[in-house]
Amino acid sequence: MRLVARFAKDLIDSFEVIDIYDNDIKRYTLSKDNPTLETLTIKYPAALWMEKKINDEFGIIFKNSFDTRNTIKHEYFPKNIYPMRKSFSKKEIEFCDFKEYKYEEIEGDSLFVVPVGPIHAGIIEPGHFQFSQAGEEILHLEVRHFYKYRAIEKMCEGKKPLDILQIISRVSGNESIAYQVAYRDILAQSSGIEIPKSLKQKYAILLELERIIHHLTDLGFIPNDAGFGSALAFMSAASEEARRAMKKLTNHRFGFDTIKSELDLDYNILNEYLKKLKDDLIFFRDWIEDIPSVWDRFDTTGVLSKKNAIKYGAVGLVARASGVKIDCRDNDFYKSFGYEMQVGKKGDVGERFTLRIKEIFNSIEMIERMQTDSSESIELKDFKDGEYHSFIESSIGELFIYLSIKNGVVDRLYIRDPSHINWQLFHTTIYKDIIADFPLINKSFDLSYAGNDL
Amino acid sequence: MIRYWEKRFKSGILTENIELDKEFNAIKKELKKSIKKNFAGSLAIRMVDSGSCNACEAECNALSNPYYDLERLGISFVASPRHADIMLLSGVMTFNMYHHAWDCYEQMPNPKWVIALGDCAKNLSVFEKTYAIKGVDLPIDYTIKGCPPSPKDIILGLLEFLRSKE
């Protein structure tokens, strides 16, 4: 069994903790006086951040957990409030006194610590990395996040389901389409309608295009971090072209706010673009294959073992590169359009790099076969109360969204971004690599900070 | 390698908006007169994300792709606030980033300016105030509008800002 998510809900007179597994759902009701529950972290280490988040937001205590430090409550965040409880309605809180956060550090003769972040040297999102070093070698890395914690889940509570579409679009810019499609699926379930196949195909095209953009960006940045700059110049041009194609299709470079009752896609533009992309990609693949200095950095760097990938319940391309067969697209709908799961073996940077190229080729093929002329429409309205969830394979991995509607408004929204799982296993890949390889490994994962922090 | 050069010559120069060069050169001349001491003919920008959705960052990264090639205008992103003239601030300013963003601002040498990137900093864009959002109270000198602003919007915004500083 793979743990997908563990999250809590405030039922006014009690708390409910819900565990989502890949083939099971477990529910626990906890009294408000003394909310405690046994931890899952011993069996599922990736439950750690989920439990810490629940602890910070609801005040539920997990017994026998190996780490009880705060996660969303940083140094200046008041520790005695539980903001996700229904009784908490403040929009403004005051800073508390500075309380030091104890990092995981390895101490010893000639060992030292390198703190990195939260504001980084490049143009990336904020997050903190604490390295324990023995010279060049990394002994341990602690990843600390939630600098971008915006409380999106709380923000959406009490709003009508259709009113939060714009927020859902902007949870994580790189996965916007995936978020929107996942949320649309939930709304369709709630209004009891079946999404017409042609519309499904059209949104799947956008989803694949988003994946292509994400992969292309990485294909440039990964070699760049290995000191091969011309690959970045080449691939950043290609990803710019992909963004422009997205702009022509959806009128937005990231595809924000594209959930509509109907969708018209201009296939001529798309096909013209895909033709060029295919040529570029074949050239790129052959070109980069012949650069030994790049592969010298790629191979055996940042290895995620299959054992760890399964233990942590890794998702997305990262898991597939380590030989774990997991993909939400592994179903009849996608297979009828030529979907083939791309699975690697070695789990290193090089494997993730080649897998990205292979996935783009597969996405191109699917987009070509998904194009349809029929236009059907849906109307999302009359949402029935209840609990709904959906899974979507975003460009990073399996995205899970849970929505509970009560009295016509959002009662609880829970989002489990693929990055939330993959960040937690990140430190296992980096042991005994040199610190200069960190950016390379980080880019080969390419996880979202905004989606993780919410 | 031969294939690479062949491809390189075939694709030629992709950079667009060459017309901006002229405009920028004109501004640069004036700039040199008025704030030569401060900018020395080039702008150094420190990008700080205080809680965006990452779209603004993606667009900033796009600025250095061959289509826009921002550095040819003498504008570059630097790795330390101590090298920066301008802080480019994206995001809603979360509770947890507040002190770090101010830290970064205080590390910048005078004279310094803050440019808000995207709608988040000014009015939270589509988001709403929650306990985890503090809101920006850094002294913002200029806002580049958009959600997210496209790379061209960013370049035009920076030019507009420079013009206002003449």
mmCIF file of C-alpha atoms in Angstrom, chain A residues 34-386:
data_model
loop_
_atom_site.group_PDB
_atom_site.id
_atom_site.type_symbol
_atom_site.label_atom_id
_atom_site.label_comp_id
_atom_site.label_asym_id
_atom_site.label_seq_id
_atom_site.Cartn_x
_atom_site.Cartn_y
_atom_site.Cartn_z
ATOM 1 C CA ASN A 34 -7.153 15.550 23.690
ATOM 2 C CA PRO A 35 -6.611 14.945 19.975
ATOM 3 C CA THR A 36 -3.867 12.345 19.651
ATOM 4 C CA LEU A 37 -3.224 9.677 17.076
ATOM 5 C CA GLU A 38 -0.530 7.108 16.380
ATOM 6 C CA THR A 39 2.053 8.270 13.840
ATOM 7 C CA LEU A 40 2.414 6.721 10.400
ATOM 8 C CA THR A 41 5.979 7.898 9.941
ATOM 9 C CA ILE A 42 7.587 4.631 11.010
ATOM 10 C CA LYS A 43 6.022 2.774 8.103
ATOM 11 C CA TYR A 44 5.559 5.703 5.694
ATOM 12 C CA PRO A 45 8.313 8.298 6.206
ATOM 13 C CA ALA A 46 6.624 10.671 3.755
ATOM 14 C CA ALA A 47 3.786 11.095 6.264
ATOM 15 C CA LEU A 48 6.138 13.250 8.318
ATOM 16 C CA TRP A 49 5.472 16.624 6.729
ATOM 17 C CA MET A 50 1.760 15.881 6.486
ATOM 18 C CA GLU A 51 1.585 15.100 10.205
ATOM 19 C CA LYS A 52 3.706 18.099 11.125
ATOM 20 C CA LYS A 53 1.423 20.291 9.074
ATOM 21 C CA ILE A 54 -1.656 18.851 10.777
ATOM 22 C CA ASN A 55 0.019 19.392 14.125
ATOM 23 C CA ASP A 56 0.759 23.029 13.353
ATOM 24 C CA GLU A 57 -2.620 23.777 11.827
ATOM 25 C CA PHE A 58 -4.986 21.768 14.048
ATOM 26 C CA GLY A 59 -2.972 20.954 17.161
ATOM 27 C CA ILE A 60 -3.394 17.218 16.755
ATOM 28 C CA ILE A 61 -0.516 15.324 18.358
ATOM 29 C CA PHE A 62 1.009 12.283 16.691
ATOM 30 C CA LYS A 63 2.426 9.807 19.158
ATOM 31 C CA ASN A 64 5.876 8.249 18.661
ATOM 32 C CA SER A 65 6.802 10.508 15.762
ATOM 33 C CA PHE A 66 10.565 10.883 15.381
ATOM 34 C CA ASP A 67 10.366 14.573 14.602
ATOM 35 C CA THR A 68 8.004 16.968 16.353
ATOM 36 C CA ARG A 69 9.474 20.298 15.319
ATOM 37 C CA ASN A 70 7.213 22.948 13.816
ATOM 38 C CA THR A 71 6.975 23.124 10.076
ATOM 39 C CA ILE A 72 4.712 25.936 8.894
ATOM 40 C CA LYS A 73 5.276 27.854 12.105
ATOM 41 C CA HIS A 74 8.625 29.475 11.526
ATOM 42 C CA GLU A 75 10.726 31.466 13.960
ATOM 43 C CA TYR A 76 8.342 34.423 14.271
ATOM 44 C CA PHE A 77 5.076 32.499 13.859
ATOM 45 C CA PRO A 78 2.973 32.329 17.059
ATOM 46 C CA LYS A 79 3.069 28.749 18.285
ATOM 47 C CA ASN A 80 -0.086 28.755 20.386
ATOM 48 C CA ILE A 81 -2.633 29.267 17.602
ATOM 49 C CA TYR A 82 -4.179 26.586 15.402
ATOM 50 C CA PRO A 83 -5.281 28.490 12.328
ATOM 51 C CA MET A 84 -7.045 25.739 10.386
ATOM 52 C CA ARG A 85 -9.557 25.127 13.157
ATOM 53 C CA LYS A 86 -12.988 26.502 12.324
ATOM 54 C CA SER A 87 -12.949 28.607 15.483
ATOM 55 C CA PHE A 88 -9.966 30.556 14.165
ATOM 56 C CA SER A 89 -11.081 33.372 11.907
ATOM 57 C CA LYS A 90 -8.415 36.044 12.278
ATOM 58 C CA LYS A 91 -7.066 37.548 9.093
ATOM 59 C CA GLU A 92 -4.126 39.179 10.794
ATOM 60 C CA ILE A 93 -1.729 37.775 13.362
ATOM 61 C CA GLU A 94 1.220 39.395 15.087
ATOM 62 C CA PHE A 95 4.814 38.226 15.049
ATOM 63 C CA CYS A 96 5.912 36.450 18.201
ATOM 64 C CA ASP A 97 9.385 36.536 19.740
ATOM 65 C CA PHE A 98 12.124 34.827 17.784
ATOM 66 C CA LYS A 99 12.295 31.141 18.662
ATOM 67 C CA GLU A 100 15.235 29.268 17.229
ATOM 68 C CA TYR A 101 14.638 26.327 14.943
ATOM 69 C CA LYS A 102 16.944 23.375 15.633
ATOM 70 C CA TYR A 103 18.300 22.059 12.364
ATOM 71 C CA GLU A 104 19.418 18.484 11.812
ATOM 72 C CA GLU A 105 23.176 18.834 11.746
ATOM 73 C CA ILE A 106 26.005 16.351 11.971
ATOM 74 C CA GLU A 107 28.749 17.482 14.321
ATOM 75 C CA GLY A 108 32.308 16.263 14.530
ATOM 76 C CA ASP A 109 35.948 17.022 13.825
ATOM 77 C CA SER A 110 36.445 18.950 10.580
ATOM 78 C CA LEU A 111 32.760 18.710 9.719
ATOM 79 C CA PHE A 112 30.939 21.914 8.914
ATOM 80 C CA VAL A 113 27.529 23.215 7.945
ATOM 81 C CA VAL A 114 26.526 25.137 4.814
ATOM 82 C CA PRO A 115 23.189 26.946 5.095
ATOM 83 C CA VAL A 116 21.588 27.866 1.760
ATOM 84 C CA GLY A 117 18.517 30.051 1.398
ATOM 85 C CA PRO A 118 15.699 30.877 1.843
ATOM 86 C CA ILE A 119 16.553 33.492 -0.789
ATOM 87 C CA HIS A 120 18.726 31.841 -3.415
ATOM 88 C CA ALA A 121 21.351 33.132 -5.803
ATOM 89 C CA GLY A 122 19.382 32.337 -8.934
ATOM 90 C CA ILE A 123 15.851 33.191 -9.921
ATOM 91 C CA ILE A 124 14.057 30.486 -7.949
ATOM 92 C CA GLU A 125 11.574 30.186 -5.146
ATOM 93 C CA PRO A 126 12.474 30.457 -1.449
ATOM 94 C CA GLY A 127 13.341 27.407 0.617
ATOM 95 C CA HIS A 128 16.110 26.518 3.028
ATOM 96 C CA PHE A 129 18.745 23.805 2.643
ATOM 97 C CA GLN A 130 21.085 22.926 5.482
ATOM 98 C CA PHE A 131 24.078 20.834 4.405
ATOM 99 C CA SER A 132 26.329 18.940 6.795
ATOM 100 C CA GLN A 133 29.610 18.598 4.960
ATOM 101 C CA ALA A 134 32.802 16.594 5.217
ATOM 102 C CA GLY A 135 34.881 18.640 2.810
ATOM 103 C CA GLU A 136 33.219 18.429 -0.589
ATOM 104 C CA GLU A 137 31.046 15.491 0.362
ATOM 105 C CA ILE A 138 27.512 15.958 1.617
ATOM 106 C CA LEU A 139 26.788 13.872 4.689
ATOM 107 C CA HIS A 140 23.296 15.130 5.326
ATOM 108 C CA LEU A 141 20.832 17.633 3.970
ATOM 109 C CA GLU A 142 17.814 19.006 5.710
ATOM 110 C CA VAL A 143 15.205 20.574 3.462
ATOM 111 C CA ARG A 144 13.102 23.184 5.204
ATOM 112 C CA HIS A 145 10.127 24.678 3.441
ATOM 113 C CA PHE A 146 6.878 26.584 3.966
ATOM 114 C CA TYR A 147 8.393 30.019 3.444
ATOM 115 C CA LYS A 148 5.709 30.517 0.799
ATOM 116 C CA TYR A 149 2.890 29.296 3.024
ATOM 117 C CA ARG A 150 -0.078 31.411 1.944
ATOM 118 C CA ALA A 151 -2.816 29.361 3.644
ATOM 119 C CA ILE A 152 -4.588 28.748 0.358
ATOM 120 C CA GLU A 153 -6.693 25.978 1.868
ATOM 121 C CA LYS A 154 -8.083 28.341 4.490
ATOM 122 C CA MET A 155 -8.486 31.111 1.924
ATOM 123 C CA CYS A 156 -10.889 28.952 -0.090
ATOM 124 C CA GLU A 157 -13.063 27.882 2.812
ATOM 125 C CA GLY A 158 -16.516 29.396 2.894
ATOM 126 C CA LYS A 159 -16.438 30.369 -0.763
ATOM 127 C CA LYS A 160 -18.646 29.053 -3.536
ATOM 128 C CA PRO A 161 -16.911 26.296 -5.546
ATOM 129 C CA LEU A 162 -16.834 28.345 -8.747
ATOM 130 C CA ASP A 163 -15.395 31.414 -7.026
ATOM 131 C CA ILE A 164 -12.076 29.780 -6.252
ATOM 132 C CA LEU A 165 -11.235 28.784 -9.837
ATOM 133 C CA GLN A 166 -8.839 31.704 -10.184
ATOM 134 C CA ILE A 167 -7.036 30.818 -6.975
ATOM 135 C CA ILE A 168 -6.736 27.175 -8.044
ATOM 136 C CA SER A 169 -5.153 28.380 -11.307
ATOM 137 C CA ARG A 170 -2.461 30.169 -9.379
ATOM 138 C CA VAL A 171 -1.461 27.703 -6.698
ATOM 139 C CA SER A 172 1.575 26.606 -8.634
ATOM 140 C CA GLY A 173 2.231 28.379 -11.931
ATOM 141 C CA ASN A 174 4.085 25.517 -13.577
ATOM 142 C CA GLU A 175 1.282 23.040 -12.938
ATOM 143 C CA SER A 176 -1.634 25.404 -13.469
ATOM 144 C CA ILE A 177 -3.453 23.293 -16.076
ATOM 145 C CA ALA A 178 -3.136 20.160 -13.954
ATOM 146 C CA TYR A 179 -4.636 21.940 -10.955
ATOM 147 C CA GLN A 180 -7.474 23.304 -13.037
ATOM 148 C CA VAL A 181 -8.272 19.962 -14.639
ATOM 149 C CA ALA A 182 -8.186 18.192 -11.287
ATOM 150 C CA TYR A 183 -10.522 20.786 -9.839
ATOM 151 C CA ARG A 184 -12.806 20.648 -12.869
ATOM 152 C CA ASP A 185 -13.096 16.872 -12.409
ATOM 153 C CA ILE A 186 -14.178 17.447 -8.827
ATOM 154 C CA LEU A 187 -16.784 20.019 -9.851
ATOM 155 C CA ALA A 188 -18.108 17.661 -12.525
ATOM 156 C CA GLN A 189 -18.468 14.894 -9.946
ATOM 157 C CA SER A 190 -20.246 17.281 -7.651
ATOM 158 C CA SER A 191 -22.742 18.417 -10.256
ATOM 159 C CA GLY A 192 -23.217 14.817 -11.357
ATOM 160 C CA ILE A 193 -22.220 15.204 -14.969
ATOM 161 C CA GLU A 194 -19.952 13.153 -17.144
ATOM 162 C CA ILE A 195 -17.267 15.128 -18.966
ATOM 163 C CA PRO A 196 -17.682 14.574 -22.725
ATOM 164 C CA LYS A 197 -14.830 12.678 -24.333
ATOM 165 C CA SER A 198 -13.931 15.396 -26.824
ATOM 166 C CA LEU A 199 -13.574 17.955 -24.045
ATOM 167 C CA LYS A 200 -11.468 15.515 -22.062
ATOM 168 C CA GLN A 201 -9.188 15.145 -25.071
ATOM 169 C CA LYS A 202 -8.835 18.892 -25.495
ATOM 170 C CA TYR A 203 -7.832 19.446 -21.898
ATOM 171 C CA ALA A 204 -5.496 16.465 -22.095
ATOM 172 C CA ILE A 205 -3.794 18.208 -25.021
ATOM 173 C CA LEU A 206 -3.227 21.295 -22.878
ATOM 174 C CA LEU A 207 -2.007 19.116 -20.039
ATOM 175 C CA GLU A 208 0.533 17.446 -22.296
ATOM 176 C CA LEU A 209 1.618 20.826 -23.648
ATOM 177 C CA GLU A 210 2.193 22.005 -20.097
ATOM 178 C CA ARG A 211 4.266 18.897 -19.467
ATOM 179 C CA ILE A 212 6.287 19.601 -22.604
ATOM 180 C CA ILE A 213 7.003 23.170 -21.445
ATOM 181 C CA HIS A 214 8.105 21.950 -18.028
ATOM 182 C CA HIS A 215 10.351 19.233 -19.431
ATOM 183 C CA LEU A 216 11.895 21.550 -22.037
ATOM 184 C CA THR A 217 12.803 24.085 -19.366
ATOM 185 C CA ASP A 218 14.507 21.372 -17.336
ATOM 186 C CA LEU A 219 16.323 19.965 -20.346
ATOM 187 C CA GLY A 220 18.018 23.352 -20.620
ATOM 188 C CA PHE A 221 18.710 23.960 -16.955
ATOM 189 C CA ILE A 222 20.082 20.519 -16.097
ATOM 190 C CA PRO A 223 23.039 20.655 -18.535
ATOM 191 C CA ASN A 224 23.519 24.323 -17.639
ATOM 192 C CA ASP A 225 24.133 23.337 -14.026
ATOM 193 C CA ALA A 226 26.715 20.862 -15.292
ATOM 194 C CA GLY A 227 28.475 23.758 -16.978
ATOM 195 C CA PHE A 228 27.098 23.270 -20.479
ATOM 196 C CA GLY A 229 25.537 26.631 -21.216
ATOM 197 C CA SER A 230 24.731 26.265 -24.893
ATOM 198 C CA ALA A 231 22.158 23.601 -24.071
ATOM 199 C CA LEU A 232 20.317 26.183 -21.961
ATOM 200 C CA ALA A 233 20.403 28.703 -24.801
ATOM 201 C CA PHE A 234 18.981 26.089 -27.159
ATOM 202 C CA MET A 235 16.323 24.691 -24.855
ATOM 203 C CA SER A 236 15.204 27.999 -23.382
ATOM 204 C CA ALA A 237 14.418 29.099 -26.933
ATOM 205 C CA ALA A 238 12.434 25.891 -27.393
ATOM 206 C CA SER A 239 10.487 26.397 -24.155
ATOM 207 C CA GLU A 240 9.764 29.996 -25.134
ATOM 208 C CA GLU A 241 8.261 28.684 -28.380
ATOM 209 C CA ALA A 242 6.178 26.242 -26.364
ATOM 210 C CA ARG A 243 4.930 29.060 -24.127
ATOM 211 C CA ARG A 244 3.970 31.037 -27.194
ATOM 212 C CA ALA A 245 2.066 28.048 -28.526
ATOM 213 C CA MET A 246 0.254 27.876 -25.184
ATOM 214 C CA LYS A 247 -0.504 31.591 -25.444
ATOM 215 C CA LYS A 248 -1.986 31.141 -28.910
ATOM 216 C CA LEU A 249 -4.156 28.245 -27.725
ATOM 217 C CA THR A 250 -5.383 29.559 -24.391
ATOM 218 C CA ASN A 251 -4.641 33.269 -24.599
ATOM 219 C CA HIS A 252 -2.335 32.967 -21.605
ATOM 220 C CA ARG A 253 1.312 31.922 -21.506
ATOM 221 C CA PHE A 254 0.706 29.622 -18.550
ATOM 222 C CA GLY A 255 -2.857 28.670 -19.402
ATOM 223 C CA PHE A 256 -4.354 30.371 -16.331
ATOM 224 C CA ASP A 257 -8.152 30.484 -16.170
ATOM 225 C CA THR A 258 -8.887 28.084 -19.023
ATOM 226 C CA ILE A 259 -11.684 26.092 -17.415
ATOM 227 C CA LYS A 260 -14.644 26.969 -19.578
ATOM 228 C CA SER A 261 -17.758 25.219 -20.739
ATOM 229 C CA GLU A 262 -16.283 24.901 -24.206
ATOM 230 C CA LEU A 263 -12.770 24.896 -25.543
ATOM 231 C CA ASP A 264 -11.671 25.822 -29.044
ATOM 232 C CA LEU A 265 -8.156 24.858 -29.982
ATOM 233 C CA ASP A 266 -6.400 25.909 -33.151
ATOM 234 C CA TYR A 267 -4.794 22.669 -34.273
ATOM 235 C CA ASN A 268 -2.937 24.246 -37.211
ATOM 236 C CA ILE A 269 -0.834 26.344 -34.887
ATOM 237 C CA LEU A 270 -0.290 23.379 -32.638
ATOM 238 C CA ASN A 271 0.775 20.982 -35.376
ATOM 239 C CA GLU A 272 3.106 23.484 -36.948
ATOM 240 C CA TYR A 273 4.726 24.008 -33.584
ATOM 241 C CA LEU A 274 4.986 20.279 -32.836
ATOM 242 C CA LYS A 275 6.700 19.648 -36.154
ATOM 243 C CA LYS A 276 9.432 22.122 -35.315
ATOM 244 C CA LEU A 277 9.705 20.807 -31.784
ATOM 245 C CA LYS A 278 10.223 17.271 -33.003
ATOM 246 C CA ASP A 279 13.094 18.319 -35.268
ATOM 247 C CA ASP A 280 14.670 20.390 -32.512
ATOM 248 C CA LEU A 281 14.378 17.604 -29.997
ATOM 249 C CA ILE A 282 15.913 14.957 -32.241
ATOM 250 C CA PHE A 283 18.787 17.314 -32.881
ATOM 251 C CA PHE A 284 19.157 18.074 -29.186
ATOM 252 C CA ARG A 285 19.129 14.423 -28.188
ATOM 253 C CA ASP A 286 21.800 13.448 -30.709
ATOM 254 C CA TRP A 287 23.867 16.471 -29.878
ATOM 255 C CA ILE A 288 23.906 16.054 -26.116
ATOM 256 C CA GLU A 289 24.524 12.315 -26.329
ATOM 257 C CA ASP A 290 27.934 13.072 -27.774
ATOM 258 C CA ILE A 291 29.134 15.382 -25.002
ATOM 259 C CA PRO A 292 31.080 13.179 -22.577
ATOM 260 C CA SER A 293 31.763 15.917 -20.009
ATOM 261 C CA VAL A 294 28.027 16.362 -19.464
ATOM 262 C CA TRP A 295 27.444 12.654 -18.939
ATOM 263 C CA ASP A 296 30.402 12.523 -16.620
ATOM 264 C CA ARG A 297 28.419 14.818 -14.324
ATOM 265 C CA PHE A 298 25.032 13.182 -14.971
ATOM 266 C CA ASP A 299 25.809 9.534 -14.450
ATOM 267 C CA THR A 300 25.732 8.117 -10.906
ATOM 268 C CA THR A 301 24.839 11.565 -9.505
ATOM 269 C CA GLY A 302 21.852 11.953 -7.202
ATOM 270 C CA VAL A 303 20.768 8.346 -7.270
ATOM 271 C CA LEU A 304 17.319 7.594 -5.902
ATOM 272 C CA SER A 305 17.238 3.876 -5.207
ATOM 273 C CA LYS A 306 14.111 1.952 -6.097
ATOM 274 C CA LYS A 307 13.890 0.858 -2.475
ATOM 275 C CA ASN A 308 13.750 4.439 -1.215
ATOM 276 C CA ALA A 309 11.371 5.469 -3.978
ATOM 277 C CA ILE A 310 8.893 2.795 -2.851
ATOM 278 C CA LYS A 311 9.469 3.458 0.854
ATOM 279 C CA TYR A 312 8.672 7.149 0.484
ATOM 280 C CA GLY A 313 5.930 6.577 -2.077
ATOM 281 C CA ALA A 314 7.694 8.666 -4.715
ATOM 282 C CA VAL A 315 5.526 9.966 -7.534
ATOM 283 C CA GLY A 316 5.946 11.254 -11.045
ATOM 284 C CA LEU A 317 8.929 11.194 -13.303
ATOM 285 C CA VAL A 318 11.291 10.932 -10.354
ATOM 286 C CA ALA A 319 9.748 7.612 -9.346
ATOM 287 C CA ARG A 320 9.615 6.334 -12.913
ATOM 288 C CA ALA A 321 13.321 7.099 -13.406
ATOM 289 C CA SER A 322 14.020 4.771 -10.478
ATOM 290 C CA GLY A 323 12.004 1.962 -11.974
ATOM 291 C CA VAL A 324 8.721 2.453 -10.100
ATOM 292 C CA LYS A 325 5.765 2.083 -12.445
ATOM 293 C CA ILE A 326 3.471 4.856 -11.335
ATOM 294 C CA ASP A 327 1.581 7.282 -13.517
ATOM 295 C CA CYS A 328 -2.002 8.535 -13.324
ATOM 296 C CA ARG A 329 -2.117 8.444 -17.112
ATOM 297 C CA ASP A 330 -1.749 4.682 -17.078
ATOM 298 C CA ASN A 331 -5.382 4.084 -18.080
ATOM 299 C CA ASP A 332 -7.459 3.156 -21.119
ATOM 300 C CA PHE A 333 -8.205 6.744 -22.060
ATOM 301 C CA TYR A 334 -4.557 7.710 -22.472
ATOM 302 C CA LYS A 335 -3.522 4.321 -23.849
ATOM 303 C CA SER A 336 -6.018 4.672 -26.694
ATOM 304 C CA PHE A 337 -4.028 7.725 -27.795
ATOM 305 C CA GLY A 338 -0.672 6.016 -27.725
ATOM 306 C CA TYR A 339 0.436 6.504 -24.143
ATOM 307 C CA GLU A 340 3.428 4.423 -23.186
ATOM 308 C CA MET A 341 4.879 4.553 -19.718
ATOM 309 C CA GLN A 342 8.500 5.636 -19.801
ATOM 310 C CA VAL A 343 10.354 3.805 -17.076
ATOM 311 C CA GLY A 344 14.033 4.086 -16.252
ATOM 312 C CA LYS A 345 16.267 1.996 -14.098
ATOM 313 C CA LYS A 346 19.258 3.826 -12.689
ATOM 314 C CA GLY A 347 17.479 6.669 -10.931
ATOM 315 C CA ASP A 348 20.314 9.159 -11.404
ATOM 316 C CA VAL A 349 20.348 12.622 -12.964
ATOM 317 C CA GLY A 350 21.147 11.177 -16.391
ATOM 318 C CA GLU A 351 18.179 8.818 -16.221
ATOM 319 C CA ARG A 352 15.787 11.595 -15.271
ATOM 320 C CA PHE A 353 17.238 13.696 -18.084
ATOM 321 C CA THR A 354 16.764 11.040 -20.788
ATOM 322 C CA LEU A 355 13.334 10.167 -19.449
ATOM 323 C CA ARG A 356 12.224 13.762 -19.898
ATOM 324 C CA ILE A 357 13.218 13.611 -23.565
ATOM 325 C CA LYS A 358 11.355 10.332 -24.031
ATOM 326 C CA GLU A 359 8.251 11.696 -22.320
ATOM 327 C CA ILE A 360 8.174 14.700 -24.628
ATOM 328 C CA PHE A 361 8.225 12.423 -27.668
ATOM 329 C CA ASN A 362 5.380 10.415 -26.183
ATOM 330 C CA SER A 363 3.438 13.589 -25.371
ATOM 331 C CA ILE A 364 3.854 14.845 -28.927
ATOM 332 C CA GLU A 365 2.463 11.594 -30.265
ATOM 333 C CA MET A 366 -0.498 11.750 -27.908
ATOM 334 C CA ILE A 367 -1.285 15.370 -28.774
ATOM 335 C CA GLU A 368 -1.304 14.490 -32.454
ATOM 336 C CA ARG A 369 -3.752 11.669 -31.925
ATOM 337 C CA MET A 370 -5.988 13.445 -29.427
ATOM 338 C CA GLN A 371 -7.030 16.214 -31.779
ATOM 339 C CA THR A 372 -10.743 16.164 -32.394
ATOM 340 C CA ASP A 373 -13.141 18.343 -34.326
ATOM 341 C CA SER A 374 -16.290 17.627 -32.386
ATOM 342 C CA SER A 375 -17.196 20.261 -29.859
ATOM 343 C CA GLU A 376 -19.217 19.346 -26.824
ATOM 344 C CA SER A 377 -19.762 21.537 -23.815
ATOM 345 C CA ILE A 378 -20.505 21.147 -20.146
ATOM 346 C CA GLU A 379 -22.077 23.420 -17.649
ATOM 347 C CA LEU A 380 -20.707 23.270 -14.150
ATOM 348 C CA LYS A 381 -23.481 24.259 -11.733
ATOM 349 C CA ASP A 382 -25.737 22.928 -8.981
ATOM 350 C CA PHE A 383 -23.030 21.456 -6.799
ATOM 351 C CA LYS A 384 -24.287 18.859 -4.379
ATOM 352 C CA ASP A 385 -22.884 18.684 -0.887
ATOM 353 C CA GLY A 386 -20.446 15.883 -0.259
#
